[in-house]
C-alpha cells in the first residue's frame, strides 16, 4: 500500500512539473552588456539576441543564409588534389600543402557567414532594467524598466518575422537600424578564431532609409548577393507600440524571396497577441514531444535550455545548425571560424539529441541540406579525389563548397561517412521506408563506392587509406598524417560498409549487401595498446590531452564497440575512458566534457556521466547557456580560457543526459541504464528509441515503478526488464512474450500502447 501511495504521489508531482516550465526559464535583474550573454530568440531562419549596449536596448538581428559565398581565394589551383597531397606526404615536403591548401582559410576573410544588423532604442531615460525573463514555454522575452516601461518580444516560430511590444512608454518611440561596419580601418586580420574585422570583406556600406514609422536597410554583398532588414511599428494607444521586423536575402540566379519590407507591411496591421498565440501553439507542440525530470536542478535546467535552443535553430526547411546558428557574433567582426559548417564534429554533435529527444522532423533540416548540396559534393569528389561516389568537405559554405583549412580534416575522405550515420539514425529512429529507399541507402551506397575506390590493400590484405588522419591530432603539419589507418578513419569506414550492407539487405538488394559485407570484412581490428586502450593510430597511443576524442569514435557515436558485446569490449571501453581521465582535461573544450558524458553513459557509469555534464553546465557556458568552449571559471578544468561561442557542446550535453536515461543502440531498449545511484526519483516522457518506439518511465524511491511504450510503426523490439517482477497494467496492440532471461520480446502495432508496472 505504501508503494502504491508513493507512486500515486509521484505521478501527481510529475504531471504538475510538466504543466509548468517556469523553473527552467532564464531570469535576470539586468540586461546582458555583451552579445554572447544575450537572450536568444530564433526560428531556424531568423534569430535575435536581446541585450544592452551602452544606453541602448539592442536586438542583434540575423538570418541563417546571410553568407559571403566568394570562392576561397587561392584554394582551387592545380595542386588541389588528394594525390598531390599524398605525394607531398610521401616526400615529407609538407610546407607547400600548408601554404596552398591550409593557408587561404586563415588569410582570407571569406567565404564566411556574416551578421545581419541591429535594432536599437535609446533607453537612457527609462531608468535601470529591473527584470529580464525568457519564458521557454513560448519563447517570449520580457524586459521591464524602473519607469514602468515593459517590452515583450518573440521571433515567430514558423513565420519570417519578429514582433515587439512596448507598454507604458513615455516620450517618443524612435528605433534605429544599425548596420554592421563593412567599411573602416582593418585592425584585425588573419584571426579565424576571434574573427577578422568585417571591413575586410570590402563591401560598400549599405543604405538606411526612414519613412514615417518604418526603417529599412539594404546591403549589397559579394557578386550580386544582397539582404534587406525592415522594421515597422504602429501606435496602439498613447503608451503602447507594436512593431515587426524581418530580414530577406537575395542571391543571383536563385528564386527571389519576399522582401523584408513587404513582410512587415503585411504583418504589422495584424496583432502582436494573435501572432503570439500561433507562435505559442508551435512551442506547445514542440514541448509535448519529450520531457524529463531528474533530481539535479542544474542538469535538468540545462537540458531544457538546450531543447529550447534546438527548437530555436532547427527547421526542416532552414539551413542546418552551423557553428553559431542564427546568433552570429555581433562585435564588428566575422564569427569564430567564419561561422561555417564544420563536419568534423560540430554539425554532427548538434543533431545528437534530435533522435532520442523525439524531434526527427526538425533533424530533417540537416538531411535536406545534404541532399540539396549533393551535386556540389560530387563535383568536389571528382575534382579533389578524382573518384566516383560521394565525399563531403569537412568545412563548407552554405551550398556545400569546400573552404580549405587544416586539410587533414577540412578535406578528409571520411566526412561523408560520419554524415552517413545521421542518415542511418534518421532511418532507425523513424523506420520510414520511403526515407530508407530514397535518401538513406543512396547516401550510404555512394559513400561506400567512394571509399572502396580510394582505399587500397596492404601486405596483409587489409583495406586502408593511403594516408589517414585523426581530428585534430598534431594539428596541420606532416605528423598529422599516418600511413596506417587511424582509429578514427577506420571506425568510420567500417561503419559505412556495415550500415550499407544492413540497408541493402533491408531493401532486398542481396548482391549489394553481400558486396558491402565482403568489403567490411577486409578491414583490420582497431589499434590498441597492451592495456587494451584505443590509440590514435597503430603508431601513436593516446598521449596528450586533446579536445577531440576522435580515436574513440568506435565507442561513441558509432557504437561499433559496445558494452553489451561482453568482457573484452567492456575492458576496451573502460580502459580508454580511464586513460582520457588520467591524462586530463588541459586542452579540452566544453564539448569534450559533453561527449565524454555520452561515452560514460554507454559504459553504464552514471556518476561519471553526471559529473562531466555538471562541469560542462557550470564552467563552460555563458549566463544565457551558450557554450563558450573555454573554462570560464579558470579552475583547472581546461587551459582554454577563451570564449568563442559555438553550439555543438550544448547539444552534446542534451544527448548525454538522454543517453543516461534511455539507450537502444545495442538492439534492445534499456531503461535508465546509467543514472547515479543517489537519483532515487526521476522520470522521462516520450523519449524515442530505434525501431520507432516512444518510451516513458518513472523511478520512485530508487526503483523503476512504471514503463509506458508506444509503437509508432508495426515493429518488434526487446525490452531489458527494469523490474524484478512486473504486471501489465494496460495493453493495446502489443504482443508480449518472455525472451531470454531478463528480457521481453515485444511486437507492436501502429499506435499500440503497453504499460508495465512494478509488482
XYZ file of C-alpha atoms in Angstrom:
759
model
C 0.000 0.000 0.000
C 2.879 2.393 0.819
C 4.354 1.746 -2.614
C 1.015 2.429 -4.323
C 0.645 5.704 -2.402
C 4.231 6.734 -3.236
C 3.704 6.023 -6.937
C 0.416 7.944 -6.931
C 2.009 10.961 -5.246
C 4.908 10.869 -7.682
C 2.601 10.762 -10.703
C 0.736 13.838 -9.431
C 4.010 15.696 -8.871
C 5.331 14.511 -12.235
C 2.307 15.848 -14.090
C 2.449 19.187 -12.277
C 6.144 19.552 -13.105
C 5.499 19.193 -16.791
C 2.487 21.505 -16.715
C 4.904 24.333 -15.880
C 8.385 25.072 -17.134
C 8.920 28.387 -15.325
C 11.751 26.980 -13.195
C 13.732 26.245 -16.346
C 13.398 29.822 -17.629
C 16.109 32.474 -17.734
C 15.687 35.272 -15.184
C 17.988 38.276 -14.764
C 17.753 41.612 -12.985
C 19.538 43.404 -15.806
C 20.181 43.011 -19.499
C 23.469 41.490 -20.624
C 26.023 44.020 -21.804
C 27.702 41.753 -24.353
C 26.198 39.824 -27.212
C 27.203 36.291 -26.156
C 25.291 36.654 -22.882
C 22.147 38.000 -24.547
C 18.659 36.486 -24.521
C 18.434 34.279 -27.642
C 15.340 34.023 -29.862
C 15.038 32.214 -33.179
C 13.075 30.102 -35.646
C 15.758 28.328 -37.677
C 15.982 31.013 -40.353
C 15.787 34.241 -38.299
C 17.410 34.994 -34.971
C 17.682 37.805 -32.451
C 19.840 38.464 -29.398
C 18.376 40.888 -26.853
C 20.914 42.842 -24.783
C 22.054 46.313 -23.789
C 24.800 48.287 -25.489
C 25.682 51.413 -23.548
C 22.363 53.247 -23.002
C 20.539 51.365 -25.751
C 18.370 48.300 -25.885
C 19.838 46.254 -28.731
C 18.410 43.494 -30.880
C 21.190 41.736 -32.828
C 19.357 40.533 -35.931
C 20.467 37.565 -38.001
C 19.375 35.303 -40.827
C 20.781 31.809 -41.413
C 21.508 32.254 -45.120
C 23.444 35.538 -44.911
C 26.675 34.370 -46.478
C 29.550 35.789 -48.447
C 29.917 32.935 -50.928
C 33.010 34.022 -52.843
C 35.327 31.081 -53.650
C 38.215 30.699 -51.244
C 40.943 32.707 -52.948
C 43.975 30.654 -53.910
C 42.453 27.279 -52.984
C 41.420 25.900 -56.363
C 44.703 25.508 -58.199
C 46.303 22.534 -59.922
C 47.631 21.351 -56.545
C 44.076 20.967 -55.245
C 44.383 17.192 -55.438
C 44.333 14.316 -52.957
C 47.042 12.576 -54.958
C 49.272 15.669 -54.818
C 48.883 15.727 -51.026
C 49.743 12.008 -50.835
C 52.856 12.660 -52.919
C 53.912 15.565 -50.692
C 53.413 13.459 -47.561
C 55.468 10.630 -49.029
C 58.203 13.115 -49.975
C 57.996 14.595 -46.452
C 57.678 18.024 -48.072
C 54.583 19.392 -46.395
C 55.156 23.139 -46.305
C 53.694 23.669 -49.815
C 50.483 21.928 -48.676
C 50.192 24.225 -45.680
C 50.773 27.297 -47.820
C 48.467 26.410 -50.702
C 45.605 24.463 -49.112
C 45.657 25.338 -45.405
C 46.784 28.953 -45.656
C 43.866 30.552 -47.519
C 41.392 29.767 -44.716
C 43.465 31.808 -42.251
C 44.475 34.529 -44.672
C 41.193 35.256 -46.453
C 38.109 36.759 -44.786
C 35.635 34.886 -46.951
C 33.706 32.803 -47.747
C 32.011 33.346 -44.396
C 28.739 33.658 -42.546
C 28.006 37.359 -41.969
C 25.808 39.170 -39.418
C 22.623 40.975 -40.395
C 22.469 44.148 -38.350
C 20.901 45.503 -35.210
C 17.851 47.369 -33.985
C 18.454 49.835 -31.167
C 16.321 52.007 -28.922
C 17.646 54.667 -26.552
C 16.509 53.706 -23.046
C 18.620 56.197 -21.086
C 15.593 57.963 -19.624
C 13.785 54.762 -18.623
C 15.914 54.068 -15.599
C 17.595 50.773 -14.834
C 16.303 47.442 -16.046
C 14.504 45.735 -13.180
C 13.770 42.328 -14.683
C 14.521 40.162 -17.713
C 12.640 36.923 -18.338
C 12.899 34.381 -21.145
C 9.910 32.066 -20.990
C 10.852 28.733 -22.521
C 7.221 27.702 -22.678
C 6.504 30.113 -25.516
C 9.914 31.599 -26.401
C 8.882 35.060 -25.223
C 11.337 37.602 -23.828
C 10.037 40.182 -21.357
C 12.007 43.163 -20.042
C 10.871 45.850 -17.592
C 12.488 49.165 -16.634
C 12.337 51.253 -13.482
C 9.953 53.815 -15.019
C 7.368 51.079 -15.705
C 8.110 50.551 -19.389
C 7.671 46.915 -20.369
C 8.774 45.144 -23.522
C 7.698 41.765 -24.891
C 9.321 40.270 -27.964
C 9.449 36.993 -29.879
C 10.627 35.587 -33.203
C 7.623 33.870 -34.762
C 8.158 30.105 -34.623
C 7.046 29.378 -38.173
C 6.891 32.749 -39.963
C 9.686 35.027 -41.265
C 9.408 37.897 -38.790
C 9.805 39.014 -35.197
C 7.385 41.059 -33.088
C 7.948 43.519 -30.257
C 5.515 45.318 -27.974
C 6.291 48.229 -25.638
C 3.826 49.256 -22.948
C 3.824 52.255 -20.578
C 6.101 54.124 -22.970
C 6.991 57.682 -22.076
C 8.073 60.055 -24.840
C 8.842 59.359 -28.480
C 9.448 55.919 -29.944
C 12.441 56.245 -32.244
C 14.131 52.923 -33.093
C 17.321 52.906 -35.152
C 18.609 50.264 -37.550
C 22.355 49.816 -37.083
C 24.368 48.452 -39.995
C 27.418 46.245 -39.488
C 30.688 48.104 -40.065
C 31.586 46.908 -43.522
C 33.792 49.982 -44.044
C 36.612 51.361 -41.947
C 40.176 50.639 -40.939
C 41.137 46.974 -40.758
C 42.663 46.327 -37.357
C 42.225 42.563 -37.061
C 43.205 40.246 -39.907
C 44.095 36.573 -40.164
C 42.321 35.553 -36.938
C 39.849 32.756 -37.745
C 39.116 32.060 -34.061
C 38.468 35.605 -32.879
C 37.207 36.739 -36.269
C 38.577 39.287 -38.742
C 37.140 42.795 -38.959
C 34.036 42.891 -41.157
C 35.616 45.671 -43.186
C 37.934 43.072 -44.733
C 35.000 41.959 -46.867
C 35.244 45.191 -48.822
C 31.517 45.892 -49.099
C 30.215 49.343 -49.904
C 28.360 50.448 -46.782
C 24.643 49.756 -47.066
C 21.868 52.347 -47.068
C 19.422 53.048 -44.250
C 16.164 54.873 -45.017
C 13.423 56.173 -42.731
C 9.874 56.687 -43.859
C 7.451 57.663 -41.104
C 7.008 54.656 -38.852
C 9.357 52.356 -40.777
C 13.088 51.970 -41.303
C 14.828 49.837 -43.939
C 18.415 48.794 -44.513
C 19.738 47.456 -47.815
C 23.176 45.855 -48.048
C 24.958 44.710 -51.194
C 27.366 41.831 -50.715
C 29.596 39.775 -52.963
C 28.694 39.022 -56.593
C 25.100 40.243 -56.611
C 24.113 38.911 -53.189
C 22.126 41.364 -51.091
C 19.997 41.437 -47.999
C 17.410 43.751 -46.504
C 16.224 44.456 -42.981
C 12.933 46.221 -42.393
C 11.171 47.327 -39.234
C 7.743 48.945 -38.960
C 5.596 49.828 -35.967
C 2.211 51.182 -35.027
C 0.747 53.009 -32.049
C -1.936 51.042 -30.218
C -2.675 53.787 -27.682
C -0.802 56.685 -26.092
C 1.710 54.461 -24.328
C 1.690 51.220 -26.353
C 3.655 50.446 -29.514
C 3.691 47.196 -31.503
C 6.174 46.517 -34.270
C 7.547 43.905 -36.650
C 10.980 43.277 -38.137
C 12.184 40.911 -40.837
C 15.256 40.101 -42.922
C 15.250 38.894 -46.512
C 18.151 37.732 -48.683
C 18.575 37.625 -52.440
C 21.055 35.519 -54.369
C 21.574 35.906 -58.121
C 20.157 33.068 -60.209
C 18.021 31.891 -57.298
C 14.279 32.276 -56.946
C 13.587 35.689 -55.349
C 12.175 35.646 -51.834
C 9.651 38.108 -50.495
C 11.343 41.352 -49.477
C 11.556 42.189 -45.791
C 9.602 45.435 -46.304
C 6.701 43.530 -47.879
C 6.665 41.067 -44.989
C 6.495 43.755 -42.311
C 3.942 45.810 -44.226
C 1.659 42.788 -44.467
C 2.227 41.754 -40.851
C 2.121 44.966 -38.839
C -1.639 45.574 -39.385
C -2.231 42.292 -37.567
C -1.856 41.997 -33.832
C 1.033 41.061 -31.591
C -1.268 38.913 -29.473
C -2.730 36.972 -32.419
C 0.706 36.026 -33.763
C 1.919 35.288 -30.235
C -0.932 32.812 -29.895
C 0.038 30.983 -33.111
C 3.703 31.106 -32.092
C 2.877 29.724 -28.631
C 0.940 26.843 -30.213
C 4.036 25.802 -32.157
C 6.104 25.806 -28.974
C 3.410 23.925 -27.068
C 3.614 21.181 -29.674
C 7.418 21.249 -29.507
C 7.458 20.795 -25.728
C 4.929 17.952 -25.973
C 7.453 15.831 -27.882
C 9.570 14.885 -24.861
C 10.227 15.825 -21.260
C 12.291 14.740 -18.287
C 12.726 15.323 -14.578
C 15.933 14.492 -12.712
C 16.952 15.303 -9.128
C 19.819 17.523 -10.276
C 18.373 21.025 -10.881
C 21.467 22.201 -12.778
C 21.350 19.353 -15.294
C 17.590 19.463 -15.681
C 17.516 23.193 -16.369
C 20.445 22.980 -18.785
C 18.640 20.216 -20.715
C 15.554 22.374 -21.118
C 17.685 25.299 -22.257
C 19.360 23.042 -24.834
C 15.966 21.855 -26.049
C 14.884 25.481 -26.294
C 17.913 26.345 -28.413
C 17.307 23.334 -30.638
C 13.710 24.446 -31.153
C 15.008 27.930 -31.966
C 17.550 26.712 -34.519
C 16.282 23.621 -36.308
C 13.630 23.508 -39.037
C 13.144 21.081 -41.934
C 13.263 23.918 -44.475
C 16.066 26.013 -42.939
C 19.841 25.574 -43.201
C 21.217 23.169 -40.611
C 22.794 24.325 -37.375
C 26.156 25.900 -38.148
C 28.745 26.933 -35.570
C 26.589 29.794 -34.248
C 23.273 29.136 -35.972
C 21.176 32.309 -36.196
C 23.168 34.082 -33.466
C 26.177 35.327 -35.405
C 28.670 37.336 -33.364
C 27.679 40.996 -33.012
C 31.067 42.547 -32.313
C 32.079 44.150 -35.598
C 33.961 41.045 -36.637
C 33.424 37.878 -38.590
C 32.188 35.000 -36.413
C 34.624 32.444 -34.954
C 35.808 30.034 -37.644
C 33.727 32.043 -40.118
C 30.513 30.633 -38.631
C 30.717 27.860 -41.196
C 29.617 24.236 -41.377
C 32.298 22.138 -39.676
C 31.591 18.477 -40.418
C 34.495 17.062 -38.398
C 32.434 17.274 -35.191
C 30.330 20.419 -34.931
C 27.301 19.777 -37.119
C 27.186 16.131 -36.073
C 27.084 16.817 -32.343
C 24.406 19.445 -32.882
C 21.952 16.777 -34.009
C 22.761 14.071 -31.468
C 19.819 14.908 -29.191
C 17.254 15.016 -32.004
C 16.826 11.261 -32.252
C 16.053 10.041 -28.753
C 14.691 13.520 -27.974
C 11.873 12.828 -30.461
C 12.484 15.713 -32.852
C 13.050 13.792 -36.077
C 11.065 16.343 -38.066
C 13.453 19.146 -37.110
C 16.505 16.948 -37.718
C 15.433 16.643 -41.345
C 16.841 20.124 -41.932
C 20.291 18.532 -41.682
C 19.447 15.771 -44.145
C 17.662 18.133 -46.537
C 20.710 20.405 -46.634
C 22.982 17.481 -47.508
C 20.564 16.303 -50.195
C 20.317 19.778 -51.738
C 24.100 20.027 -51.983
C 24.700 16.513 -53.298
C 25.602 17.619 -56.824
C 28.159 20.044 -55.403
C 29.666 17.294 -53.237
C 30.013 15.064 -56.290
C 31.785 17.886 -58.140
C 34.210 18.132 -55.227
C 34.655 14.337 -55.101
C 35.671 14.259 -58.749
C 37.795 17.423 -58.568
C 39.807 16.687 -55.417
C 39.789 12.894 -55.175
C 39.365 12.099 -58.889
C 36.880 9.479 -57.808
C 33.319 8.436 -58.320
C 30.981 8.116 -55.372
C 30.362 10.710 -52.671
C 32.718 12.698 -50.441
C 31.845 15.838 -48.491
C 34.260 18.592 -47.456
C 34.823 18.835 -43.721
C 34.469 22.629 -43.780
C 31.886 24.086 -46.123
C 29.902 27.125 -47.155
C 26.126 27.347 -47.216
C 25.950 25.478 -50.537
C 28.462 22.808 -49.509
C 31.514 24.244 -51.267
C 34.886 23.458 -49.728
C 36.719 26.213 -47.841
C 40.069 24.591 -47.100
C 41.666 24.867 -43.678
C 43.604 22.128 -41.943
C 43.052 19.751 -44.840
C 43.548 16.533 -42.864
C 40.044 17.331 -41.609
C 38.709 20.017 -43.971
C 39.251 17.644 -46.899
C 39.115 14.323 -45.042
C 37.892 11.337 -47.080
C 35.667 10.040 -44.255
C 33.452 13.104 -43.696
C 30.582 11.631 -45.716
C 30.858 8.511 -43.539
C 30.153 10.422 -40.327
C 27.284 12.205 -42.060
C 26.046 8.797 -43.214
C 25.492 7.832 -39.591
C 22.886 10.578 -39.322
C 21.027 9.133 -42.311
C 21.149 5.786 -40.543
C 19.890 7.210 -37.250
C 17.050 9.014 -39.005
C 16.041 5.682 -40.542
C 16.428 3.601 -37.382
C 14.502 6.012 -35.176
C 11.734 6.630 -37.740
C 11.539 3.319 -39.641
C 10.408 5.385 -42.625
C 10.916 3.053 -45.575
C 10.485 5.818 -48.141
C 13.337 7.682 -46.475
C 15.380 4.464 -46.401
C 14.922 3.843 -50.107
C 15.200 7.381 -51.445
C 17.743 9.010 -49.142
C 19.457 6.810 -46.552
C 20.619 3.939 -48.739
C 21.596 6.095 -51.739
C 23.839 8.176 -49.461
C 25.408 5.063 -47.900
C 25.795 3.395 -51.266
C 27.570 6.357 -52.845
C 29.807 6.836 -49.785
C 30.740 3.158 -49.886
C 31.520 3.349 -53.624
C 33.844 6.266 -52.932
C 35.676 4.573 -50.064
C 36.069 1.341 -51.989
C 37.509 3.319 -54.878
C 40.128 5.315 -52.936
C 41.233 2.658 -50.443
C 43.925 0.052 -51.085
C 45.036 -3.226 -49.514
C 48.220 -3.565 -47.507
C 50.628 -6.516 -47.468
C 48.315 -8.421 -45.111
C 45.307 -7.877 -47.352
C 43.736 -5.312 -45.031
C 41.982 -2.368 -46.609
C 43.397 1.059 -45.765
C 43.659 4.662 -46.861
C 46.945 5.726 -48.438
C 47.185 8.480 -45.826
C 44.999 8.794 -42.760
C 44.361 11.376 -40.031
C 42.535 11.873 -36.746
C 40.932 15.254 -35.959
C 42.703 17.343 -34.865
C 45.708 15.383 -33.679
C 49.070 17.062 -34.374
C 47.172 19.989 -35.837
C 48.014 20.519 -39.509
C 51.639 19.519 -40.021
C 53.197 16.446 -41.611
C 52.944 14.408 -38.397
C 49.144 14.704 -38.562
C 49.192 12.205 -41.441
C 49.586 8.491 -40.756
C 50.482 5.760 -43.231
C 48.190 3.286 -41.478
C 44.527 3.762 -40.722
C 43.843 5.877 -37.674
C 41.134 4.500 -35.411
C 39.020 7.498 -36.461
C 39.127 6.751 -40.192
C 38.964 3.011 -39.572
C 35.830 3.263 -37.444
C 34.081 5.495 -39.958
C 34.931 3.254 -42.898
C 33.849 0.123 -41.040
C 30.634 1.873 -40.039
C 29.903 2.821 -43.645
C 30.240 -0.700 -45.033
C 28.441 -2.292 -42.091
C 25.465 0.049 -42.464
C 25.487 -0.161 -46.258
C 25.262 -3.963 -46.026
C 22.438 -3.742 -43.488
C 20.397 -1.246 -45.501
C 20.917 -3.060 -48.783
C 19.668 -6.218 -47.080
C 16.667 -4.356 -45.698
C 15.791 -3.333 -49.255
C 16.258 -6.854 -50.613
C 19.405 -5.964 -52.562
C 21.182 -9.211 -51.749
C 24.087 -8.811 -54.172
C 24.944 -5.329 -52.925
C 24.551 -6.395 -49.304
C 26.983 -9.280 -49.839
C 29.478 -6.995 -51.571
C 29.466 -4.403 -48.802
C 29.769 -7.135 -46.168
C 32.801 -8.501 -48.019
C 34.480 -5.087 -48.035
C 33.661 -4.639 -44.333
C 35.469 -7.895 -43.551
C 38.628 -6.612 -45.249
C 39.345 -4.020 -42.549
C 41.732 -4.748 -39.695
C 40.943 -4.504 -35.970
C 41.309 -1.247 -34.045
C 44.731 -0.201 -32.812
C 45.048 -0.961 -29.082
C 47.802 -0.632 -26.515
C 48.882 -3.653 -24.484
C 46.454 -2.387 -21.826
C 43.543 -2.520 -24.308
C 43.300 1.241 -24.729
C 42.252 2.714 -28.057
C 45.124 4.517 -29.800
C 45.128 7.347 -32.312
C 46.808 5.003 -34.791
C 48.937 1.857 -34.691
C 51.983 4.121 -34.273
C 50.594 6.650 -31.790
C 48.920 6.000 -28.449
C 46.599 8.485 -26.795
C 49.422 10.511 -25.261
C 48.120 14.058 -24.982
C 45.192 15.977 -23.612
C 43.084 16.787 -26.648
C 39.632 18.235 -27.203
C 38.600 15.803 -29.945
C 38.116 12.171 -28.874
C 38.412 11.044 -32.469
C 40.209 7.819 -31.617
C 37.152 6.621 -29.660
C 34.570 7.033 -32.438
C 34.025 3.267 -32.439
C 32.628 3.515 -28.898
C 30.558 6.634 -29.389
C 28.862 7.788 -31.501
C 29.266 4.832 -33.890
C 28.578 2.058 -31.365
C 30.854 -0.447 -33.100
C 32.431 -1.365 -29.763
C 29.503 -1.893 -27.407
C 29.403 -2.536 -23.679
C 26.830 -5.209 -24.454
C 29.379 -7.158 -26.542
C 30.944 -8.626 -23.424
C 34.079 -8.534 -21.253
C 36.653 -7.592 -23.908
C 34.570 -4.734 -25.279
C 33.929 -3.565 -21.728
C 37.648 -3.652 -20.998
C 38.426 -1.531 -24.079
C 35.722 0.980 -23.180
C 36.673 1.249 -19.501
C 40.404 1.450 -20.158
C 40.095 4.008 -22.951
C 37.896 6.258 -20.808
C 40.220 5.842 -17.831
C 43.162 6.907 -19.999
C 41.304 10.040 -21.084
C 40.611 10.944 -17.478
C 44.135 10.163 -16.313
C 45.849 12.328 -18.932
C 43.361 15.022 -18.049
C 41.428 17.933 -19.491
C 44.148 20.564 -20.006
C 43.212 21.008 -23.651
C 39.564 20.041 -23.628
C 36.728 22.304 -24.700
C 33.260 22.255 -23.203
C 32.051 19.852 -25.863
C 34.762 17.408 -24.754
C 33.065 17.045 -21.361
C 29.666 16.640 -23.015
C 30.983 13.994 -25.422
C 32.730 12.141 -22.597
C 29.454 12.076 -20.663
C 27.856 10.277 -23.605
C 30.659 7.710 -23.581
C 30.429 7.197 -19.836
C 26.691 6.677 -20.201
C 27.433 3.972 -22.784
C 29.804 2.474 -20.185
C 26.879 2.496 -17.680
C 28.769 4.955 -15.476
C 26.002 7.249 -14.266
C 28.140 9.020 -11.671
C 30.861 9.799 -14.192
C 28.414 10.976 -16.841
C 26.569 13.240 -14.412
C 29.843 14.738 -13.136
C 31.027 15.636 -16.653
C 27.669 17.180 -17.527
C 27.784 19.228 -14.321
C 31.245 20.520 -15.237
C 30.023 21.493 -18.693
C 26.994 23.384 -17.396
C 28.849 25.069 -14.550
C 32.138 26.030 -16.181
C 31.811 26.167 -19.959
C 28.567 28.068 -20.506
C 27.627 31.708 -20.532
C 24.868 33.012 -18.260
C 22.436 32.559 -21.153
C 23.528 28.882 -21.539
C 25.687 29.381 -24.673
C 28.673 27.013 -24.892
C 31.815 29.196 -24.784
C 34.407 26.434 -25.367
C 36.826 27.528 -22.612
C 36.722 27.129 -18.823
C 35.048 30.340 -17.696
C 35.759 29.556 -14.023
C 39.521 29.249 -14.611
C 39.537 26.474 -12.040
C 41.781 23.960 -13.806
C 39.071 22.279 -15.865
C 40.846 23.321 -19.062
C 43.742 25.549 -20.053
C 41.462 27.095 -22.666
C 40.014 30.219 -21.036
C 38.821 31.918 -24.215
C 35.115 32.287 -25.070
C 34.276 31.689 -28.724
C 30.613 30.699 -28.757
C 29.726 27.544 -30.707
C 26.668 25.356 -30.342
C 27.758 21.722 -30.647
C 28.658 21.372 -26.965
C 25.176 22.464 -25.931
C 23.510 19.733 -27.926
C 26.030 17.054 -26.990
C 25.093 17.867 -23.384
C 21.405 17.227 -24.071
C 22.238 13.961 -25.812
C 24.370 12.900 -22.854
C 21.551 13.267 -20.346
C 19.185 11.414 -22.689
C 21.786 8.650 -23.054
C 21.820 8.247 -19.263
C 18.053 7.763 -19.250
C 17.449 5.586 -22.299
C 19.525 3.515 -24.723
C 18.551 1.394 -27.713
C 21.683 1.291 -29.899
C 22.502 -2.334 -28.894
C 19.317 -3.836 -30.309
C 17.115 -3.593 -27.227
C 15.513 -0.941 -25.030
C 17.422 -0.216 -21.831
C 15.623 1.980 -19.289
C 17.760 4.288 -17.123
C 20.978 2.352 -17.794
C 23.350 4.997 -16.451
C 21.876 7.099 -13.671
C 23.671 7.845 -10.398
C 22.604 5.594 -7.555
C 21.518 8.602 -5.487
C 18.980 9.595 -8.152
C 16.030 7.944 -6.420
C 13.157 9.807 -8.078
C 13.202 10.718 -11.746
C 11.191 10.323 -14.894
C 11.063 10.956 -18.582
C 8.315 11.126 -21.131
C 8.244 10.239 -24.839
C 11.928 9.663 -25.459
C 12.355 7.764 -28.719
C 14.225 4.542 -29.437
C 15.447 2.810 -32.534
C 12.573 0.915 -34.097
C 10.234 3.943 -33.705
C 9.059 3.336 -30.133
C 8.260 6.112 -27.650
C 9.155 5.382 -24.041
C 8.061 6.988 -20.780
C 9.307 5.792 -17.409
C 9.178 6.737 -13.728
C 11.562 5.832 -10.936
C 10.219 6.134 -7.395
C 12.178 5.611 -4.172
C 15.060 4.065 -6.085
C 13.013 1.588 -8.148
C 11.560 1.922 -11.625
C 7.830 1.928 -10.987
C 6.294 2.233 -14.434
C 7.216 1.992 -18.115
C 4.994 3.056 -20.982
C 5.797 2.012 -24.558
C 4.092 3.375 -27.660
C 4.667 1.694 -31.006
C 4.678 4.208 -33.840
C 5.089 1.611 -36.609
C 4.452 -2.113 -36.882
C 7.676 -3.424 -35.439
C 9.346 -5.691 -32.913
C 11.833 -4.955 -30.159
C 13.221 -6.355 -26.937
C 12.945 -4.698 -23.552
C 15.504 -5.257 -20.844
C 13.200 -5.623 -17.864
C 13.823 -2.874 -15.311
C 11.774 -4.725 -12.663
C 12.342 -7.971 -10.779
C 8.633 -8.622 -11.099
C 6.097 -6.743 -13.210
C 2.448 -6.587 -14.118
C 0.864 -5.489 -17.397
C -1.301 -2.547 -16.356
C -2.610 -1.879 -19.855
C -2.084 -3.353 -23.297
C -3.471 -2.199 -26.598
C -1.856 -3.521 -29.758
C 1.190 -5.330 -28.331
C 2.160 -8.997 -28.265
C 4.292 -9.679 -25.205
C 6.491 -12.754 -24.880
C 9.183 -13.757 -22.424
C 12.554 -13.657 -24.119
C 15.994 -14.562 -22.834
C 16.495 -14.156 -19.094
C 15.564 -10.622 -18.082
C 14.118 -9.585 -21.449
C 10.684 -9.262 -23.003
C 10.015 -9.633 -26.711
C 7.514 -7.035 -27.881
C 5.601 -6.819 -31.159
C 3.670 -3.601 -31.565
C 1.026 -2.463 -33.998
C 0.946 1.201 -35.119
C -0.442 3.178 -32.200
C -0.013 0.285 -29.774
C 0.342 1.213 -26.095
C 1.793 -1.016 -23.401
C 2.100 -0.031 -19.736
C 4.153 -2.148 -17.356
C 4.281 -1.569 -13.603
C 6.383 -2.939 -10.797
C 4.709 -5.796 -8.988
